[in-house]
Structures are given as C-alpha cells and as structure tokens.
XYZ file of C-alpha atoms in Angstrom:
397
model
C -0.020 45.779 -0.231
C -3.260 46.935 1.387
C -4.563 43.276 1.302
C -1.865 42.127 2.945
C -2.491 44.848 5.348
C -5.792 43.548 6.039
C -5.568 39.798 6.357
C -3.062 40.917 9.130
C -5.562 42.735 10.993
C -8.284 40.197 10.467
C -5.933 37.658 12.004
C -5.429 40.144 15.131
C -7.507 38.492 18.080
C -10.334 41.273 18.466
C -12.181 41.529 22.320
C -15.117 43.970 22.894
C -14.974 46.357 25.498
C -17.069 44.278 28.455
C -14.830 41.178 27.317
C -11.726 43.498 28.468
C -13.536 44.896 31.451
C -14.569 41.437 32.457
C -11.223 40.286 32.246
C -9.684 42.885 34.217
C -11.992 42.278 37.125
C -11.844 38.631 37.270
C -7.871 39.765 37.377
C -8.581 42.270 40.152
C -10.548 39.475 41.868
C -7.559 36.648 41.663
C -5.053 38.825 42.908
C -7.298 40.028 45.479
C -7.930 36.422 46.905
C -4.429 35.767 46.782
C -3.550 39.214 49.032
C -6.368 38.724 51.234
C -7.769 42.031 50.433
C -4.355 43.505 51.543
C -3.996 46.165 49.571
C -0.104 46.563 50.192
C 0.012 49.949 52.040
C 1.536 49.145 55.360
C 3.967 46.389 56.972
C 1.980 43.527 58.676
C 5.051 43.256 61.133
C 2.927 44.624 63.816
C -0.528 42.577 63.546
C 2.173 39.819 65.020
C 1.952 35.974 63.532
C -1.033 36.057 61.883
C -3.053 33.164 61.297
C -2.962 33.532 57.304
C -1.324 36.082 54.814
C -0.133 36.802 51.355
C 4.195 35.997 51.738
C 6.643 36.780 49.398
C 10.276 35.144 49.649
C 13.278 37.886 47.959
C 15.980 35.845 46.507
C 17.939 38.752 45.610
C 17.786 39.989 49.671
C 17.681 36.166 50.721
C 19.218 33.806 48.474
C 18.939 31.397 51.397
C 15.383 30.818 50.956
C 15.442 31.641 54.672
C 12.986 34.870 55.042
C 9.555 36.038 53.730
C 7.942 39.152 53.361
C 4.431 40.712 53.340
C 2.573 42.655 50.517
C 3.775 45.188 51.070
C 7.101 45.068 51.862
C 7.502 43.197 48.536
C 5.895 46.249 46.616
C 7.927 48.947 48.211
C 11.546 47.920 49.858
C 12.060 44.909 47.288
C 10.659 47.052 43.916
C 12.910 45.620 41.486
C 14.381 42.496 43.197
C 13.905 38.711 42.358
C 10.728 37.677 44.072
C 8.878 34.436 44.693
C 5.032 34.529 45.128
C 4.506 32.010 47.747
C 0.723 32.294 47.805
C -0.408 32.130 51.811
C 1.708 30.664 54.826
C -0.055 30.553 57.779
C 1.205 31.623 61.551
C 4.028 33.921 59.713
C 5.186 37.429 60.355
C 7.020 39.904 58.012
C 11.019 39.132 57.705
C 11.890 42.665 56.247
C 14.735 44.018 57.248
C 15.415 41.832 60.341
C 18.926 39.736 60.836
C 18.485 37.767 57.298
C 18.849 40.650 55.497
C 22.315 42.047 56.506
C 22.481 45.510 56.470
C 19.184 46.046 54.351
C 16.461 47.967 56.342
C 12.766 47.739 56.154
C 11.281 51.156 54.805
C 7.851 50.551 56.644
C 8.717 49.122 59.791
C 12.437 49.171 60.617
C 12.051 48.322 64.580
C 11.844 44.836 64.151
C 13.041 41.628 66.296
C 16.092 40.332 65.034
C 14.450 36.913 64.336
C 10.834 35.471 64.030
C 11.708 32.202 66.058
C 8.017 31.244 65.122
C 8.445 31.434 61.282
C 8.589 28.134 59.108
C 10.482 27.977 56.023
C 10.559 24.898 52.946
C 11.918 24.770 50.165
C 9.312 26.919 48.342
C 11.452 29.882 49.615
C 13.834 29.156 47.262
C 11.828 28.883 44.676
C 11.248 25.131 44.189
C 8.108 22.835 44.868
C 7.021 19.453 44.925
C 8.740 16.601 45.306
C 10.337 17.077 42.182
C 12.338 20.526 43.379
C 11.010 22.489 40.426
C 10.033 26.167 40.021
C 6.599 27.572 38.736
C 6.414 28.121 36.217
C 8.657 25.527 35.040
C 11.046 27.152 32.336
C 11.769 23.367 31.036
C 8.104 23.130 30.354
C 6.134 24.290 27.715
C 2.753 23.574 28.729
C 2.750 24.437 33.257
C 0.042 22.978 34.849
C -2.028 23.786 37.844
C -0.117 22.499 41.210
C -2.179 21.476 44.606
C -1.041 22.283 47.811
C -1.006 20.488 50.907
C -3.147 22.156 53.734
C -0.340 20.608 56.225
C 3.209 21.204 55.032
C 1.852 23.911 52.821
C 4.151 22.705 49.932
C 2.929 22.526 46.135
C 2.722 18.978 44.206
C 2.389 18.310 40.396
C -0.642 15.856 40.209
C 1.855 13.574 38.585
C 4.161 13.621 41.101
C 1.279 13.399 44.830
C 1.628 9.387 44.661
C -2.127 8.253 43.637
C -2.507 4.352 43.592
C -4.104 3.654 39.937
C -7.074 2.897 41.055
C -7.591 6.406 42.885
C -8.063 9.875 41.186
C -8.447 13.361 42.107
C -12.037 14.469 43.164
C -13.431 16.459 40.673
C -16.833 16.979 38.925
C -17.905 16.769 35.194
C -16.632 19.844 34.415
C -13.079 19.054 35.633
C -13.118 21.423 38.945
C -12.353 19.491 41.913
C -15.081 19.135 44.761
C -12.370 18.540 47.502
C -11.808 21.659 50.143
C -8.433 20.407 51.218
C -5.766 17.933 50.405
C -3.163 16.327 52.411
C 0.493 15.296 51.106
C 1.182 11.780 51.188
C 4.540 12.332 53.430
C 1.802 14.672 56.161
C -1.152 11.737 55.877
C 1.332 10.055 58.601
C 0.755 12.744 61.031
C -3.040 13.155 60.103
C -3.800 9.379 60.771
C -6.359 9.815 63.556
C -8.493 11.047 60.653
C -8.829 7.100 60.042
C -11.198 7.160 63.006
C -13.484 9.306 61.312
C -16.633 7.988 59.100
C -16.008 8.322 55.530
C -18.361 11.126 54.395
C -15.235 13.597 55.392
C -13.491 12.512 52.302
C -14.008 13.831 48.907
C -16.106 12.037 47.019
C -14.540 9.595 44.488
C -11.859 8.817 47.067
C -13.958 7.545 49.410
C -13.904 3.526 48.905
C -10.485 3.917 49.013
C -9.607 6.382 51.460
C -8.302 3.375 53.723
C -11.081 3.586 56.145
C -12.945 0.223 56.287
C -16.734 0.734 56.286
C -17.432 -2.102 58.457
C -14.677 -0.383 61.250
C -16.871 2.970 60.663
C -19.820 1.449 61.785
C -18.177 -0.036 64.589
C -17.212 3.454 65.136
C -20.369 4.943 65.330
C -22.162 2.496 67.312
C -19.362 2.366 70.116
C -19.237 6.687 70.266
C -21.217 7.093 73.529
C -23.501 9.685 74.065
C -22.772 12.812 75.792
C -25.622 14.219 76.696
C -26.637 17.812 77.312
C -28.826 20.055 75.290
C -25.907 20.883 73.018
C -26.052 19.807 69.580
C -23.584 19.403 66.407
C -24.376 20.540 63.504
C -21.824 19.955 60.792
C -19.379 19.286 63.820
C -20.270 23.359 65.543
C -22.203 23.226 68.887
C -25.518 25.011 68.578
C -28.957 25.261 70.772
C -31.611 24.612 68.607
C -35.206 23.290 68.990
C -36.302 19.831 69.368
C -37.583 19.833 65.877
C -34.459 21.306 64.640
C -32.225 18.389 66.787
C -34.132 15.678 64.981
C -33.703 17.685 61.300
C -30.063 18.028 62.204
C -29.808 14.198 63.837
C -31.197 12.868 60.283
C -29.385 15.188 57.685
C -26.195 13.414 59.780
C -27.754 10.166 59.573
C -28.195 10.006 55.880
C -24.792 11.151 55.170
C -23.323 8.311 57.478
C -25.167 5.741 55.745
C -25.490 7.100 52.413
C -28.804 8.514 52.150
C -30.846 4.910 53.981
C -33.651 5.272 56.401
C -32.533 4.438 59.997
C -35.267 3.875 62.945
C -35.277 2.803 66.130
C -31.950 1.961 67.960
C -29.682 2.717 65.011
C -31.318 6.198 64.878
C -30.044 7.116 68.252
C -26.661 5.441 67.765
C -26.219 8.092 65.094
C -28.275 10.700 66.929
C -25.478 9.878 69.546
C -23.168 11.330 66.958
C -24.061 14.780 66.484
C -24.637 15.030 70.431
C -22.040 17.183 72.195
C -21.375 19.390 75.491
C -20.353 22.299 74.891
C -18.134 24.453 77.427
C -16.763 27.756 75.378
C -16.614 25.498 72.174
C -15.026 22.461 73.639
C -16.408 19.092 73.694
C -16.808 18.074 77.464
C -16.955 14.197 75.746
C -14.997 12.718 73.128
C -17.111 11.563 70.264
C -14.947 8.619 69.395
C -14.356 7.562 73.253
C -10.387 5.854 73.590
C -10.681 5.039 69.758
C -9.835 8.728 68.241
C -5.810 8.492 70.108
C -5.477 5.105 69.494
C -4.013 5.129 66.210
C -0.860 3.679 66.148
C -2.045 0.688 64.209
C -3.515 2.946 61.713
C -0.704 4.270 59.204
C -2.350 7.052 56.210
C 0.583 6.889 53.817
C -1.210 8.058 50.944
C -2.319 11.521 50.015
C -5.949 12.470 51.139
C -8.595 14.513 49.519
C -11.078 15.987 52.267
C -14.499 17.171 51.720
C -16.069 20.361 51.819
C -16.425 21.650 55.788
C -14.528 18.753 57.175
C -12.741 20.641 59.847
C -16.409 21.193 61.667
C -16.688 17.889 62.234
C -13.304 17.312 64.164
C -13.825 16.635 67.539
C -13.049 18.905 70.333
C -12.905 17.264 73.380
C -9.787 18.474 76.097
C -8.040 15.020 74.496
C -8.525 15.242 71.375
C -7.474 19.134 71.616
C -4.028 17.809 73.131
C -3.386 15.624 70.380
C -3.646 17.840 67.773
C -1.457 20.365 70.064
C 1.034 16.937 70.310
C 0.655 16.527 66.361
C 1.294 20.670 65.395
C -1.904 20.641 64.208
C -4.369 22.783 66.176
C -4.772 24.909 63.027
C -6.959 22.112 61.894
C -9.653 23.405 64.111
C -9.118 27.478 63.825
C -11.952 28.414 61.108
C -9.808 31.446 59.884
C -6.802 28.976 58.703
C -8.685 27.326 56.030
C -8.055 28.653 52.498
C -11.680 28.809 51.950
C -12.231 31.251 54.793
C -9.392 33.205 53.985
C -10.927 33.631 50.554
C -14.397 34.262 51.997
C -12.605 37.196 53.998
C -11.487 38.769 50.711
C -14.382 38.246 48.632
C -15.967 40.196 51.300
C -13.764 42.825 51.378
C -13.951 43.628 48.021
C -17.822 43.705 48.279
C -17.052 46.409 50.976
C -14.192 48.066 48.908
C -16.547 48.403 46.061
C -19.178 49.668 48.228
C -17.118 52.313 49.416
C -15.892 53.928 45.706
C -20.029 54.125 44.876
C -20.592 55.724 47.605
C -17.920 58.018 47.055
C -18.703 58.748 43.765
C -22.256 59.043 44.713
C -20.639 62.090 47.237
C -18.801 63.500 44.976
C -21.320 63.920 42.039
C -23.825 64.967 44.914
C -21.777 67.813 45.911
C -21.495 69.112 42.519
C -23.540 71.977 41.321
C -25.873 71.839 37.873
C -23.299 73.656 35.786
C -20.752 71.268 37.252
C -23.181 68.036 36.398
C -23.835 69.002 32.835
C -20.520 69.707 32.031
C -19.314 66.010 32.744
C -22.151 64.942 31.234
C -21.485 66.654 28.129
C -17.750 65.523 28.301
C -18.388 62.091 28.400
C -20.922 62.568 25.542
C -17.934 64.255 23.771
C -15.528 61.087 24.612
C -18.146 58.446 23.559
C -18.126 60.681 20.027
C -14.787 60.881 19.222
C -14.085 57.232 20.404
C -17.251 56.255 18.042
C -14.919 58.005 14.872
C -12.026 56.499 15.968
C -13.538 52.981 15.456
C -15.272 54.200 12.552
C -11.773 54.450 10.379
C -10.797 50.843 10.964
C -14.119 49.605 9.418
C-alpha cells in the first residue's frame, strides 16, 4: 500500500518555490498589461472616451452584446455575473448602469448619460469572434489557439480563418514569435489602401514581396515625393531638429532601409534624403511627402490582410491632406501614439516599475520606523518560519 502511495506522489508534478514565484509574477504582469495598470478601484466613467482601456461586456446585464464596462465596474457591480474579457477597445467609456441596463445601477458612478453615442460595439460583445462567430475559448475545441486582432475593426481572427494566399505567411522569427507590431483584417485592408503608397519597409518582414506594393511603383514613389524644405527633419516618420551630422546619419539609416541596405550617392541620395525631409508646424507636415499620389488611391484595392512592421505609424504622413483623409477614412487613431497596443503596454510596464517602486519604499518606511526590539523580533520570526517550513519538507523525504 505504501508503494502505491509513493509512485503517486512521484508522479505529482513538483515546482520549487522561485518556479511558483516566477509564475505568479509573469501572471501579475499579463493581467497587468491587459488592465493597463488599472488596478480596478474606481469607475473610468469620468476620465470621458479614453483613447485605450481594459472593457468588459456582461451578458447576464446585457445579453444584447450592446454595452461594456470598465475594470472596475466588472469587479464590483457585476461580481458574479457572466462576463466577457474583451481585452482593449479604444475611444470607449464605461456603460454601467446607463439605459442598457434597465433598472440596474452603477455602484461607483451612478450619474451617468443615458447613452455613450460615441461607443462602438461588434460582435465580440456577445461573446463571438472571427469570422467564424466562435467564442474563446472554444468549448468545441480541445486544443484553443492564440487569435490576432485587427488594429482597425478591433475584432479577433483564428490564423486559419484571416484569408492568407498560400504563398504568404504570418511574420514571425525562428522561434515562432511574430515580428509584426500590427495587423490589419482583410475586410479593413479596403479602407487602409492608401498604405499602398507607402515604400515597402512598413510591412513585416516575410510579407513584404507580396504585400501588393510593386517595387518598381515604390521607387517611382520616392523619386516623385518633392522636397519640403525647412530645417525639420523625420526621423522614423517624428519631426526633430537635429545637427547636420545627425540629418545625414538619419537621411542614410532611411536610405538603406528603402533600398535594402545598398549604397546610394549623388542624386539618388537626395531623392531619398527628400524623404525624411519635413516642415513641421505643431507636428503637422506643412508638405505632403507623397505629393497628389498618397489620396489617389482608388485604383489601388488592399483586399488582403496586412502585417505592419514595428513603428510604422511614425512614418505616416501628416500633412493638413493627408490628416483629412484619415479623418474621411475613421482612422485618425492611426497617428495618436497612445492608441497603439504597444504603447498601451509600454504605459503599464511602466506602471508596474513605479507600483513596485512604491511597496519598497514602503517597506523600507516601515522597517525604518521600527525600533531594535521591534527589528529583531521579525527577524527572529522569520528565522522561526524558515525552521518549521524546513521540517515540514523534511517528512515528505
């Protein structure tokens, strides 16, 4: 009987302590960059739409799929209920309690509008993604996988299901993480089709050759764009004063990714030079760096999904025209540096750091304030602890 005893507990999956600590804190840290570094305690109602948060959609509240709530709201007025993590929406402000939810009141912030006319709503409010309609995680499925969303519609797609031709695949390097920032749905590539215009080091590697950009049209591009002048510069598509020597380092870094790492001289050097030169007036490009070429894209359909490099969004143009078309297309957000999921992320990363920061220091006070007595008696306690917890383990060896 005993051996039986043991073979069971040598087939129990065994973790040492730092394996457990380490996987709490890279739990701590997920659900952390999913929140934002919202840590739940108050209604976001009042910060207004803001440009990217944590939403949660409460079927039980909402069966509609027609209202989302913050952090908080999910933790405290719908404990209990049916709720659907929607990861981040962007330009969205807390439905608690307002019309959609009858005669249910928020607990946090109970003055509320009775609509947010702003608010967007899909499907995934219901619970359903892709262009398949299924939940995550899939109770059909035994194995889920990892779904991508769209940095335009903001819906999730099964890599199965995004519409690759067979000759295309999803950027990724050697060890299987992908290298792309953002991806866009093949239905949203439609509205993103000025994106054409641009040369082809803003897509993802791998996808590049066949990102329907035509290299000899790129070159044409860049040889037509004409130059604006002005001691502004753009580096990695953000206006910046720098020196002379810094202009040229910054004119040939953009050079080499243009042409793919060749020399340039001469009169090809300042066609690309040409490029990276911008005026800048409060962040807006005074010229267009594609001249008429950039809003002339109705001849240009995307109707496949597109993988975009890392810091793509810098190198949009921001001339007044080009800033009315994306206003035309919905898409301004393209261009706000606090909408990308990567900054968003950055932002809570950061706020950890500072949370963390915060409970040494306070720990650091509180020991600090403690007499000698006081020290060596939590001292001696935790010596105690260690001792006992050293036994413990002791009896299953």
């Amino acid at each position: 009987m005993s051996g039986e005893f043991d073979d069971d507990v040598e087939a129990e999956q065994t973790i040492s302590i730092n394996e457990y600590l380490n996987d709490v804190e890279e739990k701590e840290l997920e659900a952390d960059l999913v929140l934002g570094g919202d840590e739940g305690k108050e209604c976001t109602y009042s910060k207004g739409y803001m440009k990217r948060q944590a939403i949660f959609s409460c079927l039980t509240c909402a069966p509609e799929g027609n209202a989302g709530v913050c952090t908080a709201c999910s933790l405290t007025c719908h404990d209990g209920h049916e709720i659907v993590e929607l990861w981040t929406k962007r330009n969205f402000r807390c439905d608690c309690g307002n019309s959609k939810f009858g005669e249910f009141f928020c607990k946090l912030f109970p003055s509320k509008d009775v609509e947010n006319a702003e608010n967007s709503y899909n499907h995934n409010f219901k619970g359903v993604y892709c262009t398949c309609n299924r939940p995550y995680p899939d109770p059909d499925v035994e194995e889920q996988v990892e779904m991508i969303q769209c940095c335009i519609c903001e819906d999730w797609f099964h890599e199965e299901h995004i519409g690759l031709e067979p000759s295309d695949e999803i950027p990724r390097d050697d060890e299987g993480e992908p290298v792309y920032e953002d991806f866009i749905c093949k239905a949203c590539s439609a509205v993103c089709s000025f994106l054409s215009t641009y040369p082809q080091t803003i897509w993802a590697a791998g996808l590049r050759r066949n990102a329907g950009c035509n290299t000899n049209k790129d070159k044409d591009v860049l040889e037509e764009i004409p130059s604006a002048g002005g001691s502004g510069k753009l580096e990695n598509g953000i206006c910046s004063n720098g020196s002379p020597r810094e202009d040229n380092a910054i004119a040939n870094t953009s050079a080499e990714s243009v042409t793919g790492g060749k020399g340039v001289t001469g009169e090809s050097s300042k066609k690309i030079f040409d490029l990276v030169q911008c005026m800048n007036d409060g962040g807006v490009h005074t010229a267009c760096l594609f001249g008429d070429n950039i809003v002339a894209d109705g001849s240009i359909s995307l109707t496949k999904p597109l993988f975009l490099s890392k810091n793509w969004r810098a190198t949009l143009c921001r001339c007044k025209k080009c800033l009315s078309m994306y206003e035309q297309k919905r898409v301004s957000y393209l261009i706000d540096e606090e909408d990308s999921i990567a900054e968003y992320e950055r932002t809570a990363k950061q706020k950890r750091e500072e949370k963390l920061q915060q409970q040494e220091g306070a720990e650091l006070t509180f020991l600090n304030k403690l007499g000698h007595v006081e020290k060596m008696e939590i001292l001696n306690g935790i010596a105690d602890m260690k001792d006992e917890f050293h036994n413990f383990l002791v009896c299953f060896q």
